[in-house]
Amino acid sequence: MKVMAICAGRRNGNGEILAKEALCAAQELGAEVELLNLFDYNILPCTGCEDCTMQMGEVAMDPTKKYRGCILKDKDDVDRIIAEMRTCEGIIFAVPTYDLMPSSLYTRLCQRFLAYELSFLLEIGVIDHNPHTVAGLISVGGSMHDWQTLALESLQASMFTMSLSVVDRFMSQRVGRPGNVLLHQDQLDRARKMGENIVKAIQTPVEERTWLGDPNDGVCPVCYSSLVYPGDAHWDGIEFPYECAVCGCGGTLGTNPENGRPMLIIDPENGRVRDRNNDKARAEHLNEIIQTRIGFLQRQGEIQDALKKYRSMKFPTLEIKR
Ligand SMILES: Cc1cc2nc3c(=O)[nH]c(=O)nc-3n(C[C@H](O)[C@H](O)[C@H](O)COP(=O)(O)O)c2cc1C
């Protein structure tokens, strides 16, 4: 049993302290543990080349073709980090909140996950088994929830591609300068609890795993996110009155009978057809991407003149001498 913590905060900062506390608890319960601070690695931003998804389409249509992976594979440390993540049954992410969101050091890493889409790699046999990795999320901020509104939800949104299943999350609040969290014993205890929860989840058979975080967390009963919005029609016409911004489950707004707080009441018929936790629902999204691409390729001829016009347009820019 191996548990890793990935920290995107400062070295010896608050996130690292919380990650260490969680790892200590996991270690005491018998886990082999390791800690990666993303500041120690070279992580290039995704170039947006779409080479990975184009290859995925090609390999899906012709299984004799070989998947080469990300074009940046040998240019930085991401391939090694992801290979290491795959050796773990549990991963704890401790990420500082910058401008309400996870810091860019983390988003650089997670936006490279697409080339490593687990269900695709399983499908083509690059990976021989699903490790069913569980995840714990810690957002670390100087403020309270009101200034970390997109932090945990954005972290959660980054879990789907790698099929990481979130079993616990919490928001470390009002910790600013490095070490500030040491004045918050309750938060250190909560990190410890997360370490215990991760081990507990690993030791539970996959189909029996449940949410181990705060039962009153969030508004969505499926992923516990706090972000629900009035739904709009999807590409294929499906529409829900309200949708969870993180997992995509749909339904109506109601009241949680347990605590009287607002709650997304999942439509019993089709409320989970877009549940991003589900490989099938995500495959439908892949279908959307393919349909959009096919539609574009069929009409590509129509845009050639306009494309040339915009390519030749030049505007004053900022020249940087290197
Ligand atoms: C550029 C920047 C933006 C920040 N924005 C927020 C914010 O929106 N909300 C918040 O709660 N804290 C914010 N903070 C504070 C950090 O989240 C806080 O210092 C945290 O403890 C950093 O974690 P670390 O010690 O693990 O590096 C910001 C800090 C920086 C440097």
PDB file of C-alpha atoms and ligand atoms in Angstrom, residues 7 9-10 13-16 96-100 140-144 147-148 175-178, ligand 1:
ATOM      1  CA  CYS A   7       2.220  19.509  -2.836  1.00  0.00           C
ATOM      2  CA  GLY A   9       2.862  24.999  -2.099  1.00  0.00           C
ATOM      3  CA  ARG A  10       6.094  26.569  -0.914  1.00  0.00           C
ATOM      4  CA  GLY A  13       4.988  26.021   3.626  1.00  0.00           C
ATOM      5  CA  ASN A  14       1.517  25.319   5.011  1.00  0.00           C
ATOM      6  CA  GLY A  15       0.553  22.796   2.330  1.00  0.00           C
ATOM      7  CA  GLU A  16       3.714  20.813   2.901  1.00  0.00           C
ATOM      8  CA  PRO A  96      -2.374  26.644  -2.347  1.00  0.00           C
ATOM      9  CA  THR A  97      -5.263  28.844  -3.394  1.00  0.00           C
ATOM     10  CA  TYR A  98      -4.267  31.777  -5.570  1.00  0.00           C
ATOM     11  CA  ASP A  99      -7.060  34.096  -6.698  1.00  0.00           C
ATOM     12  CA  LEU A 100      -9.761  31.703  -5.490  1.00  0.00           C
ATOM     13  CA  VAL A 140      -4.651  25.898   1.432  1.00  0.00           C
ATOM     14  CA  GLY A 141      -5.535  29.561   1.660  1.00  0.00           C
ATOM     15  CA  GLY A 142      -5.034  32.732   3.645  1.00  0.00           C
ATOM     16  CA  SER A 143      -8.788  33.283   3.738  1.00  0.00           C
ATOM     17  CA  MET A 144     -11.971  31.372   4.411  1.00  0.00           C
ATOM     18  CA  TRP A 147     -11.949  33.624  -0.980  1.00  0.00           C
ATOM     19  CA  GLN A 148     -11.406  29.986  -1.905  1.00  0.00           C
ATOM     20  CA  VAL A 175      -3.145  30.332   6.916  1.00  0.00           C
ATOM     21  CA  GLY A 176      -0.966  32.889   5.173  1.00  0.00           C
ATOM     22  CA  ARG A 177       2.721  32.995   6.027  1.00  0.00           C
ATOM     23  CA  PRO A 178       4.672  29.695   5.967  1.00  0.00           C
TER      24      PRO A 178
HETATM   25  C1  LIG B   1      -0.545  35.199  -5.802  1.00  0.00           C
HETATM   26  C2  LIG B   1      -1.261  34.787  -4.543  1.00  0.00           C
HETATM   27  C3  LIG B   1      -2.641  34.782  -4.527  1.00  0.00           C
HETATM   28  C4  LIG B   1      -3.336  34.349  -3.402  1.00  0.00           C
HETATM   29  N1  LIG B   1      -4.702  34.320  -3.437  1.00  0.00           N
HETATM   30  C5  LIG B   1      -5.392  33.801  -2.400  1.00  0.00           C
HETATM   31  C6  LIG B   1      -6.824  33.678  -2.461  1.00  0.00           C
HETATM   32  O1  LIG B   1      -7.469  34.037  -3.443  1.00  0.00           O
HETATM   33  N2  LIG B   1      -7.457  33.117  -1.413  1.00  0.00           N
HETATM   34  C7  LIG B   1      -6.792  32.698  -0.297  1.00  0.00           C
HETATM   35  O2  LIG B   1      -7.445  32.197   0.632  1.00  0.00           O
HETATM   36  N3  LIG B   1      -5.430  32.816  -0.190  1.00  0.00           N
HETATM   37  C8  LIG B   1      -4.724  33.354  -1.215  1.00  0.00           C
HETATM   38  N4  LIG B   1      -3.341  33.441  -1.149  1.00  0.00           N
HETATM   39  C9  LIG B   1      -2.633  33.004   0.091  1.00  0.00           C
HETATM   40  C10 LIG B   1      -2.050  31.577  -0.014  1.00  0.00           C
HETATM   41  O3  LIG B   1      -2.994  30.654  -0.431  1.00  0.00           O
HETATM   42  C11 LIG B   1      -1.505  31.195   1.353  1.00  0.00           C
HETATM   43  O4  LIG B   1      -0.357  31.968   1.650  1.00  0.00           O
HETATM   44  C12 LIG B   1      -1.147  29.707   1.514  1.00  0.00           C
HETATM   45  O5  LIG B   1      -0.781  29.472   2.847  1.00  0.00           O
HETATM   46  C13 LIG B   1      -0.017  29.275   0.609  1.00  0.00           C
HETATM   47  O6  LIG B   1       0.261  27.910   0.809  1.00  0.00           O
HETATM   48  P1  LIG B   1       1.763  27.345   1.057  1.00  0.00           P
HETATM   49  O7  LIG B   1       2.214  27.889   2.397  1.00  0.00           O
HETATM   50  O8  LIG B   1       1.595  25.873   1.042  1.00  0.00           O
HETATM   51  O9  LIG B   1       2.604  27.849  -0.067  1.00  0.00           O
HETATM   52  C14 LIG B   1      -2.625  33.926  -2.245  1.00  0.00           C
HETATM   53  C15 LIG B   1      -1.217  33.958  -2.269  1.00  0.00           C
HETATM   54  C16 LIG B   1      -0.542  34.362  -3.391  1.00  0.00           C
HETATM   55  C17 LIG B   1       0.963  34.343  -3.406  1.00  0.00           C
END
